[in-house]
Amino acid sequence: MPTLCDLSESPPRELGRTYSRWASLAVLCAGTLMTILDGNIVTVAMPAIRSDLGFSGPGLAWVVNAYLIPFGGLLLLVGRLGDLVGRKRMFTAGLAVFTAASVLCGISTGQGTLIAARAVQGVGGAMASAVVLGMLVSLFPEPREQARAIAVFSAVGAGGGALGTFLGGALTQALGWHWIFLINLPIGIVAWLAAVRVLAPEQGAGLGGGADYPGAALITGALMLTVYVIVGTGDRPLTTTLSLAALALALFTAFTVRQARAARPLLRLRLFRSRLLTGANAVQILMIGAMFGFQFIGALYVQRVLGFSELLTGTAFLPAPVVIGVLMLGLSARTIGRFGAYRVLLAGLVLIVAGMALLGRAPADGSYVTDVLPPLLLLATGFAAAMPALTGLAMSGAREEDAGLASGLFNTTQVVGGSLGLAVLSTLAAGRTEGLLDRGAELIPSTAAGYQLAFRTGALIAAGALVLAATALRSRD
């Protein structure tokens, strides 16, 4: 079977109409930006949501968890379904579900309503996100153009994550937390209308071409349970966590056995024969774990230690999307074309390790200019280099019929990595702070010490990603 790089470079046509690949890329980026913004925009608004709706501390975590669990659990399934029913259909349906759920979040007046709406948002976000990379590499099969397109897509994703922190603070302080969700209504409508008109239709293989429903039930349950175990690690007894983790492992094992024997498997295990695909996804789990932990812990450090307001906290992180956007759009594709994705990835990971290590020194009496901004710029530069290179490596071996599945897998490891990093780093920070407070230490120094431990651990996680990338993804370009 031909690989994606063997496909015709001609843009798709229907009834004499030519579809613009770059306009299609803009639509895919707009839809992705909306879902990524929503994943981060909530962080800064959490105190306001807690105060307004009366959440307890553990209950408030479900405003995030209710989104992450279906989002992470469904990515692989809907990625495969996108290959079968058509990726355009899956993308536009996901935008519609996500936008409608955003409105429900914005008008919520109770805890249960908000959590339920967030879960539906997660379903829509998974539907829209899982197929995007598969559509992108199909649109841009030529390596140089594909590198440019991936750089644009990665810039939107990475910059959107950091921009969400700013918008969350600005909207919450100016209009109230409801507007962090209601803002998705006009964006979603425009994105959906543009997607219907601009994206070329796809037939798909048909539901009879590979829908392994028992396998789908096993992997969806396994992924949802895994995300649930990770995000709730600090809120339940260790024995319960270990029992749930064992159950998740059993479901993964049953799924693997099922895929090896099924006539039409949901996940073709031959995908994992690709060293690049498997290695890149493993590297991403560690890299995103460190970076996602930084976004969350970094915002807490700026608010709780340096005393910044919601708006100032969002503003403090604005340099990150600016740097990421400039570097990814202006230099990323050319740099990868000149030095190769492998070398660019390693250089980016070195910068991420350095940035996390510097944050590990941030003191209780720190300053934003000297203790936060320099490592923030290092992290943004490193991520701008590493993410497009890693994405290209992960998708380079995917066949056309597996593109949606490979895209869903890559997005799944992002969610698992982010959830795992957040759970590990936040648990370590809380444990360190509580231990110092129990020994009579003051609140601010104890809080800062907890965050220092989290940042240093993040540096070790990023160093693990660097070592793994250096050994598993050795250059072939």
Short mmCIF file of C-alpha atoms in Angstrom, two decimals:
data_model
loop_
_atom_site.label_atom_id
_atom_site.label_comp_id
_atom_site.label_asym_id
_atom_site.label_seq_id
_atom_site.Cartn_x
_atom_site.Cartn_y
_atom_site.Cartn_z
CA MET A 1 0.00 0.00 0.00
CA PRO A 2 1.29 3.54 -0.69
CA THR A 3 2.35 5.78 2.15
CA LEU A 4 1.08 9.33 2.55
CA CYS A 5 4.19 10.68 0.86
CA ASP A 6 3.34 8.73 -2.30
CA LEU A 7 -0.04 10.39 -2.83
CA SER A 8 -0.75 12.84 -5.62
CA GLU A 9 0.09 16.45 -4.87
CA SER A 10 -2.93 17.77 -6.77
CA PRO A 11 -5.55 19.51 -4.65
CA PRO A 12 -8.89 17.67 -4.43
CA ARG A 13 -11.72 18.52 -6.79
CA GLU A 14 -15.46 17.90 -6.83
CA LEU A 15 -17.83 18.91 -9.68
CA GLY A 16 -15.17 21.22 -11.11
CA ARG A 17 -14.45 22.86 -7.79
CA THR A 18 -10.88 23.06 -6.47
CA TYR A 19 -10.43 22.98 -2.70
CA SER A 20 -7.62 25.13 -1.31
CA ARG A 21 -5.28 23.14 0.88
CA TRP A 22 -4.09 26.21 2.77
CA ALA A 23 -7.66 27.38 3.39
CA SER A 24 -8.38 23.87 4.66
CA LEU A 25 -5.38 24.12 6.97
CA ALA A 26 -6.72 27.41 8.35
CA VAL A 27 -10.07 25.76 9.13
CA LEU A 28 -8.41 22.77 10.81
CA CYS A 29 -6.26 25.12 12.88
CA ALA A 30 -9.29 27.19 13.92
CA GLY A 31 -11.15 24.12 15.13
CA THR A 32 -8.09 22.82 16.94
CA LEU A 33 -7.44 26.21 18.54
CA MET A 34 -10.93 26.25 20.03
CA THR A 35 -10.53 22.85 21.69
CA ILE A 36 -6.99 23.59 22.91
CA LEU A 37 -7.96 26.96 24.33
CA ASP A 38 -10.73 25.30 26.28
CA GLY A 39 -8.31 22.82 27.77
CA ASN A 40 -6.27 25.63 29.37
CA ILE A 41 -8.62 28.57 29.66
CA VAL A 42 -10.35 26.99 32.66
CA THR A 43 -7.19 26.92 34.82
CA VAL A 44 -7.10 30.59 35.79
CA ALA A 45 -10.91 30.73 36.22
CA MET A 46 -11.03 27.87 38.73
CA PRO A 47 -11.11 30.07 41.87
CA ALA A 48 -14.03 32.08 40.45
CA ILE A 49 -15.95 28.91 39.49
CA ARG A 50 -15.37 27.47 42.96
CA SER A 51 -16.64 30.61 44.66
CA ASP A 52 -19.71 30.99 42.43
CA LEU A 53 -20.91 27.37 42.38
CA GLY A 54 -19.70 26.31 45.83
CA PHE A 55 -17.34 23.52 44.75
CA SER A 56 -15.21 21.74 47.32
CA GLY A 57 -11.50 21.31 46.58
CA PRO A 58 -11.80 17.73 45.28
CA GLY A 59 -15.07 18.55 43.51
CA LEU A 60 -13.51 21.46 41.65
CA ALA A 61 -10.96 19.12 40.05
CA TRP A 62 -13.83 17.49 38.16
CA VAL A 63 -14.34 20.66 36.14
CA VAL A 64 -11.07 19.64 34.46
CA ASN A 65 -11.31 15.87 34.86
CA ALA A 66 -14.80 15.62 33.34
CA TYR A 67 -13.34 17.05 30.13
CA LEU A 68 -10.07 15.10 30.10
CA ILE A 69 -11.51 11.62 30.69
CA PRO A 70 -13.82 11.38 27.63
CA PHE A 71 -11.40 13.44 25.55
CA GLY A 72 -8.47 11.13 26.23
CA GLY A 73 -10.55 7.97 26.24
CA LEU A 74 -12.27 8.51 22.90
CA LEU A 75 -9.43 9.86 20.73
CA LEU A 76 -8.30 6.49 19.43
CA LEU A 77 -11.83 5.27 18.71
CA VAL A 78 -13.04 8.38 16.90
CA GLY A 79 -9.77 8.58 14.99
CA ARG A 80 -10.49 5.14 13.55
CA LEU A 81 -14.17 5.96 12.98
CA GLY A 82 -13.01 9.05 11.08
CA ASP A 83 -11.12 6.77 8.69
CA LEU A 84 -14.30 4.75 8.19
CA VAL A 85 -17.05 7.39 7.91
CA GLY A 86 -14.90 10.20 6.50
CA ARG A 87 -12.66 12.54 8.43
CA LYS A 88 -14.53 15.67 7.34
CA ARG A 89 -17.79 14.27 8.75
CA MET A 90 -16.11 13.45 12.04
CA PHE A 91 -14.45 16.87 12.29
CA THR A 92 -17.59 18.89 11.57
CA ALA A 93 -19.71 16.74 13.89
CA GLY A 94 -17.13 17.25 16.62
CA LEU A 95 -17.21 21.03 16.17
CA ALA A 96 -21.01 21.01 16.46
CA VAL A 97 -21.00 18.90 19.64
CA PHE A 98 -18.21 20.93 21.21
CA THR A 99 -19.88 24.27 20.47
CA ALA A 100 -23.28 23.18 21.80
CA ALA A 101 -21.67 21.81 24.98
CA SER A 102 -19.76 25.07 25.44
CA VAL A 103 -23.04 26.96 25.55
CA LEU A 104 -24.35 24.53 28.17
CA CYS A 105 -21.19 25.14 30.23
CA GLY A 106 -21.62 28.90 29.93
CA ILE A 107 -25.22 28.91 31.16
CA SER A 108 -24.64 26.38 33.93
CA THR A 109 -25.86 27.43 37.37
CA GLY A 110 -25.05 24.23 39.26
CA GLN A 111 -22.14 21.89 39.78
CA GLY A 112 -23.75 18.84 38.17
CA THR A 113 -24.79 20.72 35.04
CA LEU A 114 -21.33 22.16 34.53
CA ILE A 115 -19.57 18.82 35.02
CA ALA A 116 -21.98 17.02 32.66
CA ALA A 117 -21.57 19.72 30.00
CA ARG A 118 -17.79 19.52 30.36
CA ALA A 119 -17.98 15.77 29.70
CA VAL A 120 -19.94 16.38 26.48
CA GLN A 121 -17.35 19.00 25.56
CA GLY A 122 -14.70 16.32 25.93
CA VAL A 123 -16.58 14.06 23.51
CA GLY A 124 -16.84 16.84 20.92
CA GLY A 125 -13.22 17.84 21.43
CA ALA A 126 -12.09 14.27 20.81
CA MET A 127 -14.18 14.00 17.64
CA ALA A 128 -12.76 17.23 16.22
CA SER A 129 -9.15 16.70 17.30
CA ALA A 130 -8.54 13.04 16.54
CA VAL A 131 -8.69 13.31 12.75
CA VAL A 132 -6.90 16.63 12.19
CA LEU A 133 -3.36 15.33 11.74
CA GLY A 134 -4.57 12.63 9.38
CA MET A 135 -6.33 15.26 7.25
CA LEU A 136 -3.29 17.51 7.35
CA VAL A 137 -0.76 14.97 6.10
CA SER A 138 -3.20 13.90 3.38
CA LEU A 139 -3.53 17.50 2.23
CA PHE A 140 0.23 18.06 2.18
CA PRO A 141 2.00 14.88 1.01
CA GLU A 142 5.14 16.64 -0.28
CA PRO A 143 7.74 16.64 2.56
CA ARG A 144 8.71 20.33 2.44
CA GLU A 145 5.12 21.59 2.30
CA GLN A 146 4.10 19.07 4.94
CA ALA A 147 6.80 20.42 7.26
CA ARG A 148 5.44 23.95 6.75
CA ALA A 149 1.86 22.83 7.38
CA ILE A 150 2.84 20.91 10.52
CA ALA A 151 4.76 23.96 11.75
CA VAL A 152 1.65 26.13 11.34
CA PHE A 153 -0.56 23.55 13.02
CA SER A 154 1.89 23.06 15.89
CA ALA A 155 2.24 26.81 16.36
CA VAL A 156 -1.53 27.15 16.70
CA GLY A 157 -1.68 24.26 19.15
CA ALA A 158 1.24 25.32 21.30
CA GLY A 159 0.47 29.03 21.18
CA GLY A 160 -3.20 28.34 21.87
CA GLY A 161 -2.32 26.47 25.03
CA ALA A 162 -0.38 29.42 26.41
CA LEU A 163 -2.90 31.94 25.07
CA GLY A 164 -5.66 30.14 26.94
CA THR A 165 -4.09 31.17 30.24
CA PHE A 166 -4.22 34.83 29.24
CA LEU A 167 -7.76 34.70 27.87
CA GLY A 168 -8.98 32.83 30.93
CA GLY A 169 -7.68 35.55 33.21
CA ALA A 170 -8.88 38.42 31.02
CA LEU A 171 -12.41 37.07 30.44
CA THR A 172 -12.90 35.98 34.04
CA GLN A 173 -11.80 39.30 35.47
CA ALA A 174 -13.63 41.46 32.92
CA LEU A 175 -16.87 39.54 32.26
CA GLY A 176 -17.05 36.53 34.57
CA TRP A 177 -16.13 32.86 34.23
CA HIS A 178 -19.21 32.00 32.12
CA TRP A 179 -17.64 33.82 29.17
CA ILE A 180 -14.66 31.49 28.96
CA PHE A 181 -17.19 29.01 27.56
CA LEU A 182 -19.66 31.31 25.78
CA ILE A 183 -16.84 32.76 23.67
CA ASN A 184 -16.80 29.41 21.84
CA LEU A 185 -20.27 29.98 20.36
CA PRO A 186 -19.35 32.54 17.65
CA ILE A 187 -15.98 30.87 17.03
CA GLY A 188 -17.59 27.45 16.71
CA ILE A 189 -20.30 28.62 14.32
CA VAL A 190 -17.80 30.33 12.02
CA ALA A 191 -15.43 27.35 12.14
CA TRP A 192 -18.25 24.88 11.36
CA LEU A 193 -19.56 26.91 8.42
CA ALA A 194 -16.05 27.30 7.04
CA ALA A 195 -15.35 23.58 7.48
CA VAL A 196 -18.50 22.58 5.60
CA ARG A 197 -17.58 24.82 2.68
CA VAL A 198 -13.78 24.62 2.56
CA LEU A 199 -12.86 21.04 3.48
CA ALA A 200 -12.99 18.54 0.64
CA PRO A 201 -15.48 15.70 1.21
CA GLU A 202 -14.13 12.23 1.99
CA GLN A 203 -15.94 8.97 1.37
CA GLY A 204 -14.24 6.89 4.05
CA ALA A 205 -13.89 3.12 3.98
CA GLY A 206 -17.37 2.55 5.41
CA LEU A 207 -18.35 1.21 8.81
CA GLY A 208 -18.10 -2.32 7.47
CA GLY A 209 -14.45 -1.77 6.65
CA GLY A 210 -12.99 -2.14 10.09
CA ALA A 211 -15.29 -1.29 12.98
CA ASP A 212 -14.22 -3.67 15.76
CA TYR A 213 -16.85 -2.76 18.32
CA PRO A 214 -15.73 -5.15 21.12
CA GLY A 215 -12.20 -3.83 20.67
CA ALA A 216 -13.54 -0.27 20.69
CA ALA A 217 -15.31 -0.91 24.00
CA LEU A 218 -12.14 -2.38 25.54
CA ILE A 219 -9.76 0.41 24.46
CA THR A 220 -12.20 3.21 25.28
CA GLY A 221 -12.77 1.78 28.75
CA ALA A 222 -9.03 1.26 29.25
CA LEU A 223 -8.11 4.80 28.18
CA MET A 224 -10.89 6.45 30.18
CA LEU A 225 -9.95 4.46 33.26
CA THR A 226 -6.27 5.31 32.77
CA VAL A 227 -6.98 9.04 32.60
CA TYR A 228 -9.30 8.74 35.60
CA VAL A 229 -6.62 6.94 37.61
CA ILE A 230 -4.00 9.54 36.69
CA VAL A 231 -6.01 12.71 37.32
CA GLY A 232 -7.41 11.46 40.63
CA THR A 233 -4.23 9.96 42.07
CA GLY A 234 -3.95 12.38 44.97
CA ASP A 235 -7.61 12.15 46.00
CA ARG A 236 -7.98 8.44 46.82
CA PRO A 237 -6.19 5.75 48.87
CA LEU A 238 -3.14 4.13 47.29
CA THR A 239 -4.77 0.69 47.33
CA THR A 240 -7.72 1.99 45.34
CA THR A 241 -5.42 3.64 42.81
CA LEU A 242 -3.40 0.44 42.39
CA SER A 243 -6.57 -1.63 41.96
CA LEU A 244 -7.92 0.70 39.27
CA ALA A 245 -4.54 0.75 37.54
CA ALA A 246 -4.52 -3.06 37.51
CA LEU A 247 -8.00 -3.08 35.99
CA ALA A 248 -6.90 -0.61 33.30
CA LEU A 249 -3.88 -2.83 32.53
CA ALA A 250 -6.17 -5.86 32.24
CA LEU A 251 -8.38 -4.00 29.76
CA PHE A 252 -5.33 -2.99 27.69
CA THR A 253 -4.16 -6.61 27.69
CA ALA A 254 -7.57 -7.87 26.59
CA PHE A 255 -7.63 -5.23 23.85
CA THR A 256 -4.19 -6.29 22.59
CA VAL A 257 -5.25 -9.95 22.46
CA ARG A 258 -8.43 -8.95 20.67
CA GLN A 259 -6.55 -6.91 18.05
CA ALA A 260 -4.14 -9.76 17.36
CA ARG A 261 -7.05 -12.12 16.59
CA ALA A 262 -9.74 -9.87 15.09
CA ALA A 263 -10.37 -10.07 11.35
CA ARG A 264 -10.88 -6.30 11.20
CA PRO A 265 -9.04 -4.84 14.17
CA LEU A 266 -9.64 -1.32 15.41
CA LEU A 267 -5.90 -0.79 15.90
CA ARG A 268 -3.60 -2.61 13.54
CA LEU A 269 -0.74 -3.74 15.75
CA ARG A 270 1.62 -3.46 12.81
CA LEU A 271 1.54 0.30 13.40
CA PHE A 272 3.84 -0.25 16.36
CA ARG A 273 6.44 -1.92 14.16
CA SER A 274 7.35 1.59 13.06
CA ARG A 275 10.23 2.71 15.24
CA LEU A 276 9.42 6.35 14.51
CA LEU A 277 5.72 6.10 15.34
CA THR A 278 6.24 4.16 18.57
CA GLY A 279 9.28 6.13 19.70
CA ALA A 280 7.75 9.53 18.94
CA ASN A 281 4.62 8.73 20.93
CA ALA A 282 6.71 7.56 23.89
CA VAL A 283 8.84 10.71 23.75
CA GLN A 284 5.69 12.84 23.56
CA ILE A 285 4.26 11.35 26.77
CA LEU A 286 7.35 12.54 28.68
CA MET A 287 7.75 15.88 26.93
CA ILE A 288 4.09 16.88 27.22
CA GLY A 289 4.07 15.64 30.82
CA ALA A 290 6.81 18.12 31.70
CA MET A 291 5.32 21.00 29.69
CA PHE A 292 1.72 20.56 30.84
CA GLY A 293 2.89 20.35 34.43
CA PHE A 294 4.82 23.58 33.90
CA GLN A 295 1.77 25.42 32.57
CA PHE A 296 -0.33 24.47 35.59
CA ILE A 297 2.34 24.72 38.32
CA GLY A 298 3.83 27.85 36.75
CA ALA A 299 0.48 29.63 36.87
CA LEU A 300 0.06 28.63 40.52
CA TYR A 301 3.56 29.88 41.38
CA VAL A 302 2.86 33.26 39.79
CA GLN A 303 -0.48 33.58 41.58
CA ARG A 304 0.20 32.08 45.01
CA VAL A 305 3.86 32.98 45.52
CA LEU A 306 4.36 36.17 43.52
CA GLY A 307 0.79 37.37 44.25
CA PHE A 308 -0.31 38.12 40.68
CA SER A 309 -4.00 38.64 39.87
CA GLU A 310 -5.85 36.51 37.32
CA LEU A 311 -5.28 39.05 34.53
CA LEU A 312 -1.63 39.60 35.42
CA THR A 313 -1.08 35.84 35.54
CA GLY A 314 -2.44 35.48 32.03
CA THR A 315 -0.37 38.43 30.84
CA ALA A 316 2.77 36.93 32.40
CA PHE A 317 2.47 33.90 30.10
CA LEU A 318 1.84 35.89 26.90
CA PRO A 319 5.51 35.87 25.79
CA ALA A 320 5.25 32.10 25.34
CA PRO A 321 2.68 32.04 22.49
CA VAL A 322 4.44 35.00 20.84
CA VAL A 323 7.80 33.20 20.82
CA ILE A 324 6.21 29.90 19.79
CA GLY A 325 4.27 31.50 16.95
CA VAL A 326 7.21 33.48 15.59
CA LEU A 327 9.64 30.57 15.71
CA MET A 328 7.29 27.89 14.41
CA LEU A 329 5.90 29.98 11.57
CA GLY A 330 9.15 31.70 10.64
CA LEU A 331 11.89 29.16 11.23
CA SER A 332 10.60 25.70 12.09
CA ALA A 333 10.04 24.25 8.61
CA ARG A 334 13.29 25.70 7.24
CA THR A 335 15.27 24.52 10.26
CA ILE A 336 13.87 21.00 10.01
CA GLY A 337 14.51 21.00 6.26
CA ARG A 338 18.14 21.97 6.80
CA PHE A 339 19.13 19.99 9.88
CA GLY A 340 16.54 17.20 9.96
CA ALA A 341 13.71 16.56 12.40
CA TYR A 342 15.86 14.39 14.69
CA ARG A 343 18.49 17.07 15.39
CA VAL A 344 15.91 19.82 15.80
CA LEU A 345 13.95 17.66 18.26
CA LEU A 346 17.05 17.01 20.38
CA ALA A 347 17.96 20.71 20.45
CA GLY A 348 14.42 21.61 21.54
CA LEU A 349 14.44 19.03 24.32
CA VAL A 350 17.77 20.37 25.63
CA LEU A 351 16.19 23.82 25.96
CA ILE A 352 13.15 22.38 27.72
CA VAL A 353 15.36 20.59 30.26
CA ALA A 354 17.30 23.82 30.87
CA GLY A 355 14.12 25.86 31.33
CA MET A 356 12.60 23.44 33.83
CA ALA A 357 15.87 23.25 35.75
CA LEU A 358 15.99 27.05 36.04
CA LEU A 359 12.41 27.14 37.32
CA GLY A 360 13.48 24.65 39.97
CA ARG A 361 15.42 27.51 41.58
CA ALA A 362 12.45 29.94 41.73
CA PRO A 363 12.41 31.20 45.37
CA ALA A 364 9.67 32.41 47.68
CA ASP A 365 10.83 36.02 47.25
CA GLY A 366 11.32 35.64 43.52
CA SER A 367 10.77 38.09 40.71
CA TYR A 368 8.92 37.50 37.47
CA VAL A 369 11.61 39.23 35.39
CA THR A 370 14.54 37.25 36.79
CA ASP A 371 13.00 33.95 37.95
CA VAL A 372 10.08 33.27 35.58
CA LEU A 373 10.59 35.07 32.27
CA PRO A 374 14.02 33.61 31.28
CA PRO A 375 12.98 29.95 31.79
CA LEU A 376 9.61 30.71 30.18
CA LEU A 377 11.41 31.89 27.03
CA LEU A 378 13.68 28.83 27.07
CA LEU A 379 10.68 26.51 27.36
CA ALA A 380 8.79 28.30 24.59
CA THR A 381 11.80 28.18 22.27
CA GLY A 382 12.43 24.52 23.03
CA PHE A 383 8.81 23.55 22.49
CA ALA A 384 8.66 25.54 19.23
CA ALA A 385 11.58 23.47 17.96
CA ALA A 386 10.60 20.09 19.37
CA MET A 387 6.87 19.81 18.68
CA PRO A 388 6.78 20.14 14.86
CA ALA A 389 9.79 17.84 14.55
CA LEU A 390 8.17 15.23 16.80
CA THR A 391 4.85 15.46 14.96
CA GLY A 392 6.53 14.95 11.60
CA LEU A 393 8.46 11.94 12.87
CA ALA A 394 5.33 10.37 14.37
CA MET A 395 3.24 10.72 11.21
CA SER A 396 5.95 10.01 8.63
CA GLY A 397 5.34 6.27 8.45
CA ALA A 398 1.54 6.29 8.50
CA ARG A 399 -0.34 4.87 5.54
CA GLU A 400 -3.33 6.72 4.12
CA GLU A 401 -5.86 4.23 5.49
CA ASP A 402 -4.32 4.54 8.96
CA ALA A 403 -3.80 8.30 9.03
CA GLY A 404 -6.80 9.03 11.23
CA LEU A 405 -5.84 6.27 13.61
CA ALA A 406 -2.22 7.46 13.81
CA SER A 407 -3.50 11.00 14.42
CA GLY A 408 -5.81 9.75 17.18
CA LEU A 409 -2.95 7.81 18.74
CA PHE A 410 -0.66 10.86 18.72
CA ASN A 411 -3.37 13.01 20.31
CA THR A 412 -4.09 10.27 22.86
CA THR A 413 -0.49 10.21 24.06
CA GLN A 414 -0.66 14.00 24.40
CA VAL A 415 -3.61 13.72 26.77
CA VAL A 416 -2.12 10.80 28.71
CA GLY A 417 1.23 12.60 28.98
CA GLY A 418 -0.37 15.85 30.09
CA SER A 419 -2.60 14.14 32.64
CA LEU A 420 0.28 12.06 33.97
CA GLY A 421 2.62 15.03 34.25
CA LEU A 422 0.02 17.16 35.97
CA ALA A 423 -0.87 14.40 38.43
CA VAL A 424 2.75 13.63 39.31
CA LEU A 425 3.98 17.21 39.61
CA SER A 426 0.94 18.57 41.46
CA THR A 427 0.99 15.62 43.90
CA LEU A 428 4.69 16.12 44.62
CA ALA A 429 4.22 19.87 45.10
CA ALA A 430 1.27 19.40 47.46
CA GLY A 431 3.05 16.72 49.48
CA ARG A 432 6.18 18.82 49.90
CA THR A 433 4.19 21.89 50.93
CA GLU A 434 2.04 19.98 53.42
CA GLY A 435 5.09 18.33 54.94
CA LEU A 436 6.77 21.68 55.54
CA LEU A 437 3.60 23.23 56.96
CA ASP A 438 3.22 20.31 59.36
CA ARG A 439 6.72 21.10 60.65
CA GLY A 440 5.76 24.71 61.32
CA ALA A 441 7.12 26.43 58.21
CA GLU A 442 5.42 29.55 56.82
CA LEU A 443 2.89 29.29 53.98
CA ILE A 444 4.64 31.15 51.14
CA PRO A 445 8.09 29.52 51.58
CA SER A 446 6.43 26.10 51.92
CA THR A 447 4.37 26.67 48.78
CA ALA A 448 7.43 27.81 46.84
CA ALA A 449 9.41 24.77 48.00
CA GLY A 450 6.65 22.49 46.74
CA TYR A 451 6.71 24.13 43.33
CA GLN A 452 10.52 23.93 43.21
CA LEU A 453 10.31 20.18 43.70
CA ALA A 454 7.71 19.93 40.94
CA PHE A 455 9.85 21.92 38.50
CA ARG A 456 12.96 19.87 39.25
CA THR A 457 11.01 16.68 38.71
CA GLY A 458 9.74 18.14 35.45
CA ALA A 459 13.35 18.71 34.40
CA LEU A 460 14.10 15.03 35.08
CA ILE A 461 11.06 13.96 33.04
CA ALA A 462 12.17 16.17 30.14
CA ALA A 463 15.68 14.73 30.43
CA GLY A 464 14.13 11.27 30.11
CA ALA A 465 12.42 12.41 26.91
CA LEU A 466 15.78 13.65 25.60
CA VAL A 467 17.53 10.34 26.30
CA LEU A 468 14.68 8.34 24.76
CA ALA A 469 14.62 10.53 21.65
CA ALA A 470 18.38 10.28 21.22
CA THR A 471 18.29 6.49 21.32
CA ALA A 472 14.96 5.57 19.73
CA LEU A 473 14.64 8.22 17.01
CA ARG A 474 18.17 8.31 15.63
CA SER A 475 18.17 10.30 12.42
CA ARG A 476 17.32 8.77 9.10
CA ASP A 477 17.09 12.09 7.29
#
